[in-house]
mmCIF file of C-alpha atoms in Angstrom:
data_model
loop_
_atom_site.group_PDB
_atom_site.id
_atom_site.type_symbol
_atom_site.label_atom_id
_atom_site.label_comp_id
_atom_site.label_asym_id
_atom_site.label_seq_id
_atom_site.Cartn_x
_atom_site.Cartn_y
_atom_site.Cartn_z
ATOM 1 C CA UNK A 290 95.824 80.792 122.567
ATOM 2 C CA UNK A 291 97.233 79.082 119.640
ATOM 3 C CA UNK A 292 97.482 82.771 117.698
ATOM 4 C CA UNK A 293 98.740 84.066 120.349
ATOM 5 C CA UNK A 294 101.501 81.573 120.543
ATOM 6 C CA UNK A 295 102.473 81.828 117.027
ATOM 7 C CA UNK A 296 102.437 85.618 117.363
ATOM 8 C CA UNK A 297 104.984 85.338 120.101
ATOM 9 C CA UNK A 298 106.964 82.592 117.767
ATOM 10 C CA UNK A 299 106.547 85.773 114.723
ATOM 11 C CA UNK A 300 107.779 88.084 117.600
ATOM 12 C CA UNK A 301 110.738 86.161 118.865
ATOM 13 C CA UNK A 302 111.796 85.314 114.967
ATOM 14 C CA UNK A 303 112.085 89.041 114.210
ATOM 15 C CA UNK A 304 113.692 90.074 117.539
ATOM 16 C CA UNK A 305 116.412 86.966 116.788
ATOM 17 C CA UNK A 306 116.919 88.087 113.201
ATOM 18 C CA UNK A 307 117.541 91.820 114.310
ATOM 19 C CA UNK A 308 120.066 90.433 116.816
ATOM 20 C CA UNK A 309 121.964 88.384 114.272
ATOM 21 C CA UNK A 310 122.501 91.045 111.541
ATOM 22 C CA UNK A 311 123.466 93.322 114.480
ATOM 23 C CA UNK A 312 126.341 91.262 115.527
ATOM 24 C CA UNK A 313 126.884 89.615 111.705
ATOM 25 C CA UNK A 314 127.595 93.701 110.885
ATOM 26 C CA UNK A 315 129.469 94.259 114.197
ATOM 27 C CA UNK A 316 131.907 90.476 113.430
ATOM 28 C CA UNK A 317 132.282 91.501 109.464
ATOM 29 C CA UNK A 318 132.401 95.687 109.971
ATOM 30 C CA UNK A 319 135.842 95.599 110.776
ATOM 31 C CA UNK A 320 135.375 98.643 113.581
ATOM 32 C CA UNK A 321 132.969 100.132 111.624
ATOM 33 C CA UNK A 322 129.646 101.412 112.608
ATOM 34 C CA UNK A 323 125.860 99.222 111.955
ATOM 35 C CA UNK A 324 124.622 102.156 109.809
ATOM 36 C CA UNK A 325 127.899 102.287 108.252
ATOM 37 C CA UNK A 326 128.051 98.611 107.434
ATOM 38 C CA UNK A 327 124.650 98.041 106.109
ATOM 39 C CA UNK A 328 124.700 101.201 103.852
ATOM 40 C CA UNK A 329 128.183 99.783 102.432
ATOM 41 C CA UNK A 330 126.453 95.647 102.051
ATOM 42 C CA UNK A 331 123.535 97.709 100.149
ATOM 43 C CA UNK A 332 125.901 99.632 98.024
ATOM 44 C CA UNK A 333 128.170 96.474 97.405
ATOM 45 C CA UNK A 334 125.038 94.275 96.673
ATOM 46 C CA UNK A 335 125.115 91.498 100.068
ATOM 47 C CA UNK A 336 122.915 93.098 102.448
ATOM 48 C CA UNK A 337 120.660 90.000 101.326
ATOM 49 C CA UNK A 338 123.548 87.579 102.443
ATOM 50 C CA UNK A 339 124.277 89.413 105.805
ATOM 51 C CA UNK A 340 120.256 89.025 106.178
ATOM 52 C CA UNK A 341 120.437 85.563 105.674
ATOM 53 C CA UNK A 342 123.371 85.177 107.852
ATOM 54 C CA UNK A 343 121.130 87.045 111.044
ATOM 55 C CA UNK A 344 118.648 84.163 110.606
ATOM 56 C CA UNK A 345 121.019 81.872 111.913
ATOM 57 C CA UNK A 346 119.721 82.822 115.260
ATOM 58 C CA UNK A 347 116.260 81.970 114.508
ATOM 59 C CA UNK A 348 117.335 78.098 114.250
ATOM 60 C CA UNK A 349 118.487 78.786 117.964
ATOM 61 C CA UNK A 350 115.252 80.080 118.803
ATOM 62 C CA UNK A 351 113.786 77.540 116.968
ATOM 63 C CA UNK A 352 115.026 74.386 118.020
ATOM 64 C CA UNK A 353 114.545 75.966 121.768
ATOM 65 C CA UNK A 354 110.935 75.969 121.355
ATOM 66 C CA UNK A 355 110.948 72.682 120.085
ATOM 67 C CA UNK A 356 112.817 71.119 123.032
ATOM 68 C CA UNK A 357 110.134 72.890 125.326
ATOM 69 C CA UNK A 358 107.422 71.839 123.355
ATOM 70 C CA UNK A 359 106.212 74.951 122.241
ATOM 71 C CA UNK A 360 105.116 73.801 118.589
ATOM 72 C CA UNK A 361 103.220 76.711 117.290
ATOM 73 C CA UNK A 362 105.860 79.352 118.858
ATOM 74 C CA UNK A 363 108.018 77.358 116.895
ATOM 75 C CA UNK A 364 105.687 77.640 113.733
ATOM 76 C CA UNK A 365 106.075 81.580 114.441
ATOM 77 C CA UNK A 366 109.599 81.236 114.272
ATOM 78 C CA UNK A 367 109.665 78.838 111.048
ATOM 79 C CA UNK A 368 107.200 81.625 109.274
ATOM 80 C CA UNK A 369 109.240 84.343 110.031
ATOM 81 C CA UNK A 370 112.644 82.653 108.591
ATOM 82 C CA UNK A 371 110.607 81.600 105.359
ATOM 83 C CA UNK A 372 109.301 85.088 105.162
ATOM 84 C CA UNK A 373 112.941 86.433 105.502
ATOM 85 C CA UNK A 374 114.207 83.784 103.121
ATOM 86 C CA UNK A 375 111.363 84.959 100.014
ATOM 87 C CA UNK A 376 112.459 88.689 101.034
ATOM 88 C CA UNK A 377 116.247 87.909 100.200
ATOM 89 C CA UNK A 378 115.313 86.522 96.837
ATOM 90 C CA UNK A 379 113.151 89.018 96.009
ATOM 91 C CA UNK A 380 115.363 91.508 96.919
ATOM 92 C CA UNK A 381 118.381 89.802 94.872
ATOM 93 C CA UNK A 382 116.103 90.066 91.610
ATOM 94 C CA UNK A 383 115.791 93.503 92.044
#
């Protein structure tokens, strides 16, 4: 149960982060297209920041588990956004 928990936590901390960079490309794109966008943040050298800026939903999804008392979904969530956090600075070194 408890895996299972924290696999829907890993789940919901993806599905949040996909969301976010969706509309963080769609806000900052100025009319332009997601594939459009993200090839232009790679090219430019920010897709790490527009990344980290489609986390911001996971502290939403977060903090909602955490008022329902849902600690290890919330764990899930808290893995995934440390996961995404080490991927952004590895991906800045390189």
């Amino acid at each position: 149960m408890i895996k299972k928990d924290i696999f829907i936590g890993i789940l919901v901390g993806l599905i949040a982060n996909a969301v976010g960079l969706l509309l963080v490309a769609t806000l900052l794109g100025q009319g332009d297209d997601f594939t459009t966008v993200i090839k232009a943040a790679a090219k430019e050298g920010f897709l790490g920041k527009l990344i980290s800026l489609g986390a911001i939903l996971n502290l939403v999804a977060f903090f909602i588990f955490i008022r329902k008392r849902q600690d290890y979904r919330a764990r899930g969530v808290l893995l995934i956004t440390i996961f995404i956090a080490v991927f952004t600075f590895v991906f800045k070194l390189f």
